[in-house]
Amino acid sequence: MLRVGVLVSGGGTNLQAVLDAIDSGKIRGAAVEVVISNNPGAYALERARSRGIEAVCLSPKSFDSREKFNEALLEKTDEYNLDLIVLAGFLVTIPAAMIQKYRNRIINIHPSLIPSFCGVGYYGLKVHEAALKRGVKLTGATVHFVDEGMDSGPIILQKAVEVLPGDTPEILQRRVMEEAEWKILPEAIDRIANGAV
Ligand code: GRF
């Protein structure tokens, strides 16, 4: 059984997609052992608690320095003996020590077709604003391994989504989530759990 930890900052719809996929058998051989958020108000923590999954808040604000926070985050993930760390809308830079220790065991979901609209400054709605501004007809989502760069690690899965006339960043964000993110994140976890990556 692949032991998975999910790191989140917000609503946690991607986390929900993963939990639902475990329930329905779309993800085989994996269990979410812990959900960690930097944000005490993250609804994702509630989603975890209501499923009886450990929900932990580690806010950088409660530590004297970023180094102390980074150490605490690594200690916490180590505590659960995780095989895979899933960044599902986690808006905190992953400490270098964690990337080294969990090489090829941390994955991230990004709401564009990398290498478009990724890297520094491209997160949340900003990604979709940029896609609309450029006038692309296709966008999508990418699941990739996390390395030292920003959205630069090896790509695991991508799925394209159409941009439609009249789209706002919010409408496009929702379509990308529904048609791509909530599908390819569970699929990537299933593939990793079953040796297909
Ligand atoms: C998603 O768009 C994900 O791609 C991103 O942050 C958002 C998280 O949404 N990087 P949620 O918390 O899973 O609802």
PDB file of C-alpha atoms and ligand atoms in Angstrom:
ATOM      1  CA  MET A   1       0.000   0.000   0.000  1.00  0.00           C
ATOM      2  CA  LEU A   2       1.436   3.343  -1.113  1.00  0.00           C
ATOM      3  CA  ARG A   3       1.429   5.759   1.833  1.00  0.00           C
ATOM      4  CA  VAL A   4       0.412   9.187   0.527  1.00  0.00           C
ATOM      5  CA  GLY A   5       0.602  12.606   2.196  1.00  0.00           C
ATOM      6  CA  VAL A   6      -1.270  15.504   0.594  1.00  0.00           C
ATOM      7  CA  LEU A   7      -0.092  19.105   1.073  1.00  0.00           C
ATOM      8  CA  VAL A   8      -2.718  21.790   0.507  1.00  0.00           C
ATOM      9  CA  SER A   9      -3.343  25.486   1.031  1.00  0.00           C
ATOM     10  CA  GLY A  10      -6.942  26.000  -0.018  1.00  0.00           C
ATOM     11  CA  GLY A  11     -10.257  24.426  -0.806  1.00  0.00           C
ATOM     12  CA  GLY A  12      -8.935  20.983  -1.529  1.00  0.00           C
ATOM     13  CA  THR A  13     -11.043  19.967  -4.507  1.00  0.00           C
ATOM     14  CA  ASN A  14      -8.045  18.064  -5.870  1.00  0.00           C
ATOM     15  CA  LEU A  15      -7.678  16.322  -2.512  1.00  0.00           C
ATOM     16  CA  GLN A  16     -11.367  15.432  -2.743  1.00  0.00           C
ATOM     17  CA  ALA A  17     -10.870  13.999  -6.226  1.00  0.00           C
ATOM     18  CA  VAL A  18      -8.075  11.801  -4.865  1.00  0.00           C
ATOM     19  CA  LEU A  19     -10.167  10.595  -1.911  1.00  0.00           C
ATOM     20  CA  ASP A  20     -13.134   9.865  -4.188  1.00  0.00           C
ATOM     21  CA  ALA A  21     -10.894   7.968  -6.602  1.00  0.00           C
ATOM     22  CA  ILE A  22      -9.587   5.822  -3.744  1.00  0.00           C
ATOM     23  CA  ASP A  23     -13.180   5.064  -2.707  1.00  0.00           C
ATOM     24  CA  SER A  24     -14.310   4.193  -6.198  1.00  0.00           C
ATOM     25  CA  GLY A  25     -11.281   2.025  -6.896  1.00  0.00           C
ATOM     26  CA  LYS A  26      -9.866   4.287  -9.607  1.00  0.00           C
ATOM     27  CA  ILE A  27      -6.767   4.581  -7.444  1.00  0.00           C
ATOM     28  CA  ARG A  28      -5.632   1.123  -6.442  1.00  0.00           C
ATOM     29  CA  GLY A  29      -3.110   0.371  -3.722  1.00  0.00           C
ATOM     30  CA  ALA A  30      -2.792   3.804  -2.114  1.00  0.00           C
ATOM     31  CA  ALA A  31      -4.036   5.437   1.082  1.00  0.00           C
ATOM     32  CA  VAL A  32      -3.919   9.049   2.231  1.00  0.00           C
ATOM     33  CA  GLU A  33      -2.239   8.957   5.634  1.00  0.00           C
ATOM     34  CA  VAL A  34      -2.097  12.690   6.347  1.00  0.00           C
ATOM     35  CA  VAL A  35      -3.166  16.064   4.954  1.00  0.00           C
ATOM     36  CA  ILE A  36      -0.932  19.002   5.840  1.00  0.00           C
ATOM     37  CA  SER A  37      -1.796  22.655   5.280  1.00  0.00           C
ATOM     38  CA  ASN A  38       0.079  25.889   5.895  1.00  0.00           C
ATOM     39  CA  ASN A  39      -3.280  27.624   6.201  1.00  0.00           C
ATOM     40  CA  PRO A  40      -5.405  26.969   9.301  1.00  0.00           C
ATOM     41  CA  GLY A  41      -8.539  28.044   7.419  1.00  0.00           C
ATOM     42  CA  ALA A  42      -8.026  25.644   4.512  1.00  0.00           C
ATOM     43  CA  TYR A  43     -11.272  23.777   3.837  1.00  0.00           C
ATOM     44  CA  ALA A  44      -9.096  20.887   2.709  1.00  0.00           C
ATOM     45  CA  LEU A  45      -8.333  20.190   6.400  1.00  0.00           C
ATOM     46  CA  GLU A  46     -12.051  19.829   7.032  1.00  0.00           C
ATOM     47  CA  ARG A  47     -12.373  17.413   4.115  1.00  0.00           C
ATOM     48  CA  ALA A  48      -9.607  15.285   5.653  1.00  0.00           C
ATOM     49  CA  ARG A  49     -11.024  15.373   9.187  1.00  0.00           C
ATOM     50  CA  SER A  50     -14.489  14.390   8.038  1.00  0.00           C
ATOM     51  CA  ARG A  51     -12.932  11.272   6.507  1.00  0.00           C
ATOM     52  CA  GLY A  52     -11.006  10.415   9.655  1.00  0.00           C
ATOM     53  CA  ILE A  53      -7.714  11.315   7.988  1.00  0.00           C
ATOM     54  CA  GLU A  54      -5.147  13.132  10.099  1.00  0.00           C
ATOM     55  CA  ALA A  55      -5.250  16.848   9.329  1.00  0.00           C
ATOM     56  CA  VAL A  56      -2.239  18.895  10.384  1.00  0.00           C
ATOM     57  CA  CYS A  57      -1.729  22.628  10.157  1.00  0.00           C
ATOM     58  CA  LEU A  58       1.835  23.919  10.035  1.00  0.00           C
ATOM     59  CA  SER A  59       1.858  27.658   9.461  1.00  0.00           C
ATOM     60  CA  PRO A  60       5.141  29.424   8.700  1.00  0.00           C
ATOM     61  CA  LYS A  61       3.782  32.242  10.865  1.00  0.00           C
ATOM     62  CA  SER A  62       4.052  30.095  13.982  1.00  0.00           C
ATOM     63  CA  PHE A  63       7.807  29.635  13.530  1.00  0.00           C
ATOM     64  CA  ASP A  64      10.655  32.073  14.265  1.00  0.00           C
ATOM     65  CA  SER A  65      12.211  31.524  10.865  1.00  0.00           C
ATOM     66  CA  ARG A  66      11.595  29.838   7.536  1.00  0.00           C
ATOM     67  CA  GLU A  67      14.363  27.350   8.403  1.00  0.00           C
ATOM     68  CA  LYS A  68      12.477  26.252  11.525  1.00  0.00           C
ATOM     69  CA  PHE A  69       9.264  25.870   9.522  1.00  0.00           C
ATOM     70  CA  ASN A  70      11.093  23.876   6.849  1.00  0.00           C
ATOM     71  CA  GLU A  71      12.541  21.551   9.498  1.00  0.00           C
ATOM     72  CA  ALA A  72       9.117  21.059  11.068  1.00  0.00           C
ATOM     73  CA  LEU A  73       7.526  20.284   7.698  1.00  0.00           C
ATOM     74  CA  LEU A  74      10.160  17.668   6.930  1.00  0.00           C
ATOM     75  CA  GLU A  75       9.854  16.156  10.401  1.00  0.00           C
ATOM     76  CA  LYS A  76       6.103  15.928   9.986  1.00  0.00           C
ATOM     77  CA  THR A  77       6.252  14.202   6.613  1.00  0.00           C
ATOM     78  CA  ASP A  78       8.944  11.824   7.923  1.00  0.00           C
ATOM     79  CA  GLU A  79       6.717  10.935  10.865  1.00  0.00           C
ATOM     80  CA  TYR A  80       4.173   9.335   8.532  1.00  0.00           C
ATOM     81  CA  ASN A  81       6.659   7.235   6.560  1.00  0.00           C
ATOM     82  CA  LEU A  82       5.298   8.521   3.283  1.00  0.00           C
ATOM     83  CA  ASP A  83       6.027   6.925  -0.064  1.00  0.00           C
ATOM     84  CA  LEU A  84       4.527   9.820  -2.003  1.00  0.00           C
ATOM     85  CA  ILE A  85       3.912  13.499  -1.266  1.00  0.00           C
ATOM     86  CA  VAL A  86       1.190  15.115  -3.379  1.00  0.00           C
ATOM     87  CA  LEU A  87       1.153  18.899  -3.714  1.00  0.00           C
ATOM     88  CA  ALA A  88      -2.493  19.722  -4.396  1.00  0.00           C
ATOM     89  CA  GLY A  89      -2.596  23.490  -4.468  1.00  0.00           C
ATOM     90  CA  PHE A  90       0.201  23.957  -1.913  1.00  0.00           C
ATOM     91  CA  LEU A  91       1.390  27.546  -2.118  1.00  0.00           C
ATOM     92  CA  VAL A  92       4.570  27.163  -0.079  1.00  0.00           C
ATOM     93  CA  THR A  93       8.017  26.599  -1.581  1.00  0.00           C
ATOM     94  CA  ILE A  94       9.139  23.057  -0.849  1.00  0.00           C
ATOM     95  CA  PRO A  95      12.370  23.059   1.168  1.00  0.00           C
ATOM     96  CA  ALA A  96      15.458  21.878  -0.746  1.00  0.00           C
ATOM     97  CA  ALA A  97      16.155  19.235   1.909  1.00  0.00           C
ATOM     98  CA  MET A  98      12.714  17.730   1.316  1.00  0.00           C
ATOM     99  CA  ILE A  99      13.165  17.682  -2.453  1.00  0.00           C
ATOM    100  CA  GLN A 100      16.468  15.842  -2.031  1.00  0.00           C
ATOM    101  CA  LYS A 101      15.140  13.370   0.478  1.00  0.00           C
ATOM    102  CA  TYR A 102      11.950  12.631  -1.486  1.00  0.00           C
ATOM    103  CA  ARG A 103      13.428  12.760  -4.989  1.00  0.00           C
ATOM    104  CA  ASN A 104      10.861  11.418  -7.490  1.00  0.00           C
ATOM    105  CA  ARG A 105       8.430  10.962  -4.636  1.00  0.00           C
ATOM    106  CA  ILE A 106       6.863  14.452  -4.690  1.00  0.00           C
ATOM    107  CA  ILE A 107       4.329  15.303  -7.376  1.00  0.00           C
ATOM    108  CA  ASN A 108       2.519  18.557  -8.160  1.00  0.00           C
ATOM    109  CA  ILE A 109      -0.580  19.472 -10.154  1.00  0.00           C
ATOM    110  CA  HIS A 110      -0.267  22.634 -12.230  1.00  0.00           C
ATOM    111  CA  PRO A 111      -3.238  24.153 -14.082  1.00  0.00           C
ATOM    112  CA  SER A 112      -1.656  24.619 -17.515  1.00  0.00           C
ATOM    113  CA  LEU A 113       0.098  22.591 -20.179  1.00  0.00           C
ATOM    114  CA  ILE A 114       3.706  22.981 -19.012  1.00  0.00           C
ATOM    115  CA  PRO A 115       5.899  24.653 -20.294  1.00  0.00           C
ATOM    116  CA  SER A 116       3.183  27.239 -21.004  1.00  0.00           C
ATOM    117  CA  PHE A 117       2.095  29.533 -18.200  1.00  0.00           C
ATOM    118  CA  CYS A 118       4.267  28.065 -15.475  1.00  0.00           C
ATOM    119  CA  GLY A 119       7.163  29.108 -13.287  1.00  0.00           C
ATOM    120  CA  VAL A 120       7.501  32.050 -10.938  1.00  0.00           C
ATOM    121  CA  GLY A 121       4.286  34.029 -10.484  1.00  0.00           C
ATOM    122  CA  TYR A 122       2.027  31.542 -12.275  1.00  0.00           C
ATOM    123  CA  TYR A 123      -0.336  30.168  -9.666  1.00  0.00           C
ATOM    124  CA  GLY A 124      -4.084  30.083  -9.111  1.00  0.00           C
ATOM    125  CA  LEU A 125      -6.143  32.397 -11.300  1.00  0.00           C
ATOM    126  CA  LYS A 126      -3.024  34.113 -12.655  1.00  0.00           C
ATOM    127  CA  VAL A 127      -2.369  31.073 -14.840  1.00  0.00           C
ATOM    128  CA  HIS A 128      -5.788  31.318 -16.462  1.00  0.00           C
ATOM    129  CA  GLU A 129      -5.612  35.104 -16.795  1.00  0.00           C
ATOM    130  CA  ALA A 130      -2.352  34.700 -18.703  1.00  0.00           C
ATOM    131  CA  ALA A 131      -3.782  31.972 -20.946  1.00  0.00           C
ATOM    132  CA  LEU A 132      -6.788  34.138 -21.848  1.00  0.00           C
ATOM    133  CA  LYS A 133      -4.582  37.172 -22.409  1.00  0.00           C
ATOM    134  CA  ARG A 134      -2.407  35.213 -24.837  1.00  0.00           C
ATOM    135  CA  GLY A 135      -5.478  33.926 -26.619  1.00  0.00           C
ATOM    136  CA  VAL A 136      -4.579  30.243 -26.575  1.00  0.00           C
ATOM    137  CA  LYS A 137      -7.307  27.922 -27.810  1.00  0.00           C
ATOM    138  CA  LEU A 138      -6.148  24.999 -25.715  1.00  0.00           C
ATOM    139  CA  THR A 139      -4.909  24.944 -22.167  1.00  0.00           C
ATOM    140  CA  GLY A 140      -5.020  22.130 -19.613  1.00  0.00           C
ATOM    141  CA  ALA A 141      -3.246  20.677 -16.625  1.00  0.00           C
ATOM    142  CA  THR A 142       0.004  18.871 -15.868  1.00  0.00           C
ATOM    143  CA  VAL A 143       1.111  16.465 -13.156  1.00  0.00           C
ATOM    144  CA  HIS A 144       4.873  16.475 -12.721  1.00  0.00           C
ATOM    145  CA  PHE A 145       7.571  15.419 -10.308  1.00  0.00           C
ATOM    146  CA  VAL A 146       8.964  18.230  -8.190  1.00  0.00           C
ATOM    147  CA  ASP A 147      12.611  19.135  -8.562  1.00  0.00           C
ATOM    148  CA  GLU A 148      14.611  22.176  -7.446  1.00  0.00           C
ATOM    149  CA  GLY A 149      13.104  24.419 -10.131  1.00  0.00           C
ATOM    150  CA  MET A 150       9.642  25.934 -10.407  1.00  0.00           C
ATOM    151  CA  ASP A 151       7.296  23.585 -12.324  1.00  0.00           C
ATOM    152  CA  SER A 152      10.390  22.154 -14.024  1.00  0.00           C
ATOM    153  CA  GLY A 153      10.441  18.495 -12.978  1.00  0.00           C
ATOM    154  CA  PRO A 154       9.698  15.503 -15.235  1.00  0.00           C
ATOM    155  CA  ILE A 155       6.146  15.445 -16.592  1.00  0.00           C
ATOM    156  CA  ILE A 156       3.971  12.466 -15.657  1.00  0.00           C
ATOM    157  CA  LEU A 157       0.601  13.275 -17.271  1.00  0.00           C
ATOM    158  CA  GLN A 158      -1.029  16.135 -19.165  1.00  0.00           C
ATOM    159  CA  LYS A 159      -4.555  16.748 -20.379  1.00  0.00           C
ATOM    160  CA  ALA A 160      -5.722  19.458 -22.759  1.00  0.00           C
ATOM    161  CA  VAL A 161      -8.861  21.542 -22.211  1.00  0.00           C
ATOM    162  CA  GLU A 162     -10.544  23.848 -24.726  1.00  0.00           C
ATOM    163  CA  VAL A 163     -10.709  27.592 -24.139  1.00  0.00           C
ATOM    164  CA  LEU A 164     -14.163  28.797 -25.179  1.00  0.00           C
ATOM    165  CA  PRO A 165     -15.473  32.192 -26.275  1.00  0.00           C
ATOM    166  CA  GLY A 166     -16.662  34.219 -23.306  1.00  0.00           C
ATOM    167  CA  ASP A 167     -14.402  32.428 -20.811  1.00  0.00           C
ATOM    168  CA  THR A 168     -13.390  34.385 -17.731  1.00  0.00           C
ATOM    169  CA  PRO A 169     -10.407  33.255 -15.639  1.00  0.00           C
ATOM    170  CA  GLU A 170     -12.863  31.795 -13.120  1.00  0.00           C
ATOM    171  CA  ILE A 171     -14.861  29.870 -15.731  1.00  0.00           C
ATOM    172  CA  LEU A 172     -11.704  28.550 -17.340  1.00  0.00           C
ATOM    173  CA  GLN A 173     -10.220  27.584 -13.967  1.00  0.00           C
ATOM    174  CA  ARG A 174     -13.323  25.539 -13.189  1.00  0.00           C
ATOM    175  CA  ARG A 175     -13.283  23.777 -16.583  1.00  0.00           C
ATOM    176  CA  VAL A 176      -9.585  22.947 -16.226  1.00  0.00           C
ATOM    177  CA  MET A 177     -10.241  21.476 -12.797  1.00  0.00           C
ATOM    178  CA  GLU A 178     -13.270  19.436 -13.861  1.00  0.00           C
ATOM    179  CA  GLU A 179     -11.946  18.175 -17.181  1.00  0.00           C
ATOM    180  CA  ALA A 180      -8.267  17.807 -16.370  1.00  0.00           C
ATOM    181  CA  GLU A 181      -6.966  18.263 -12.802  1.00  0.00           C
ATOM    182  CA  TRP A 182      -9.484  16.036 -11.028  1.00  0.00           C
ATOM    183  CA  LYS A 183      -8.792  13.292 -13.584  1.00  0.00           C
ATOM    184  CA  ILE A 184      -5.045  13.301 -14.088  1.00  0.00           C
ATOM    185  CA  LEU A 185      -4.022  13.746 -10.448  1.00  0.00           C
ATOM    186  CA  PRO A 186      -5.806  10.542  -9.329  1.00  0.00           C
ATOM    187  CA  GLU A 187      -4.590   8.776 -12.474  1.00  0.00           C
ATOM    188  CA  ALA A 188      -0.973   9.735 -11.761  1.00  0.00           C
ATOM    189  CA  ILE A 189      -1.240   8.443  -8.198  1.00  0.00           C
ATOM    190  CA  ASP A 190      -2.760   5.181  -9.431  1.00  0.00           C
ATOM    191  CA  ARG A 191       0.053   4.763 -11.949  1.00  0.00           C
ATOM    192  CA  ILE A 192       2.721   5.441  -9.328  1.00  0.00           C
ATOM    193  CA  ALA A 193       1.066   3.057  -6.840  1.00  0.00           C
ATOM    194  CA  ASN A 194       1.002   0.353  -9.486  1.00  0.00           C
ATOM    195  CA  GLY A 195       4.471   0.785 -10.910  1.00  0.00           C
ATOM    196  CA  ALA A 196       3.311   2.325 -14.193  1.00  0.00           C
ATOM    197  CA  VAL A 197       5.433   5.469 -13.918  1.00  0.00           C
TER     198      VAL A 197
HETATM  199  C1  GRF B   1      -5.643  24.035  -8.463  1.00  0.00           C
HETATM  200  O1  GRF B   1      -5.956  24.813  -9.573  1.00  0.00           O
HETATM  201  C2  GRF B   1      -4.256  23.477  -8.620  1.00  0.00           C
HETATM  202  O2  GRF B   1      -3.894  23.219  -9.930  1.00  0.00           O
HETATM  203  C3  GRF B   1      -3.472  24.593  -8.091  1.00  0.00           C
HETATM  204  O3  GRF B   1      -4.184  25.188  -7.051  1.00  0.00           O
HETATM  205  C4  GRF B   1      -5.550  24.868  -7.200  1.00  0.00           C
HETATM  206  C5  GRF B   1      -5.966  24.124  -5.972  1.00  0.00           C
HETATM  207  O4  GRF B   1      -7.333  23.930  -5.880  1.00  0.00           O
HETATM  208  N1  GRF B   1      -2.115  24.612  -8.240  1.00  0.00           N
HETATM  209  P1  GRF B   1      -7.934  22.981  -4.764  1.00  0.00           P
HETATM  210  O5  GRF B   1      -7.452  23.470  -3.421  1.00  0.00           O
HETATM  211  O6  GRF B   1      -7.506  21.579  -5.042  1.00  0.00           O
HETATM  212  O7  GRF B   1      -9.429  23.138  -4.874  1.00  0.00           O
END
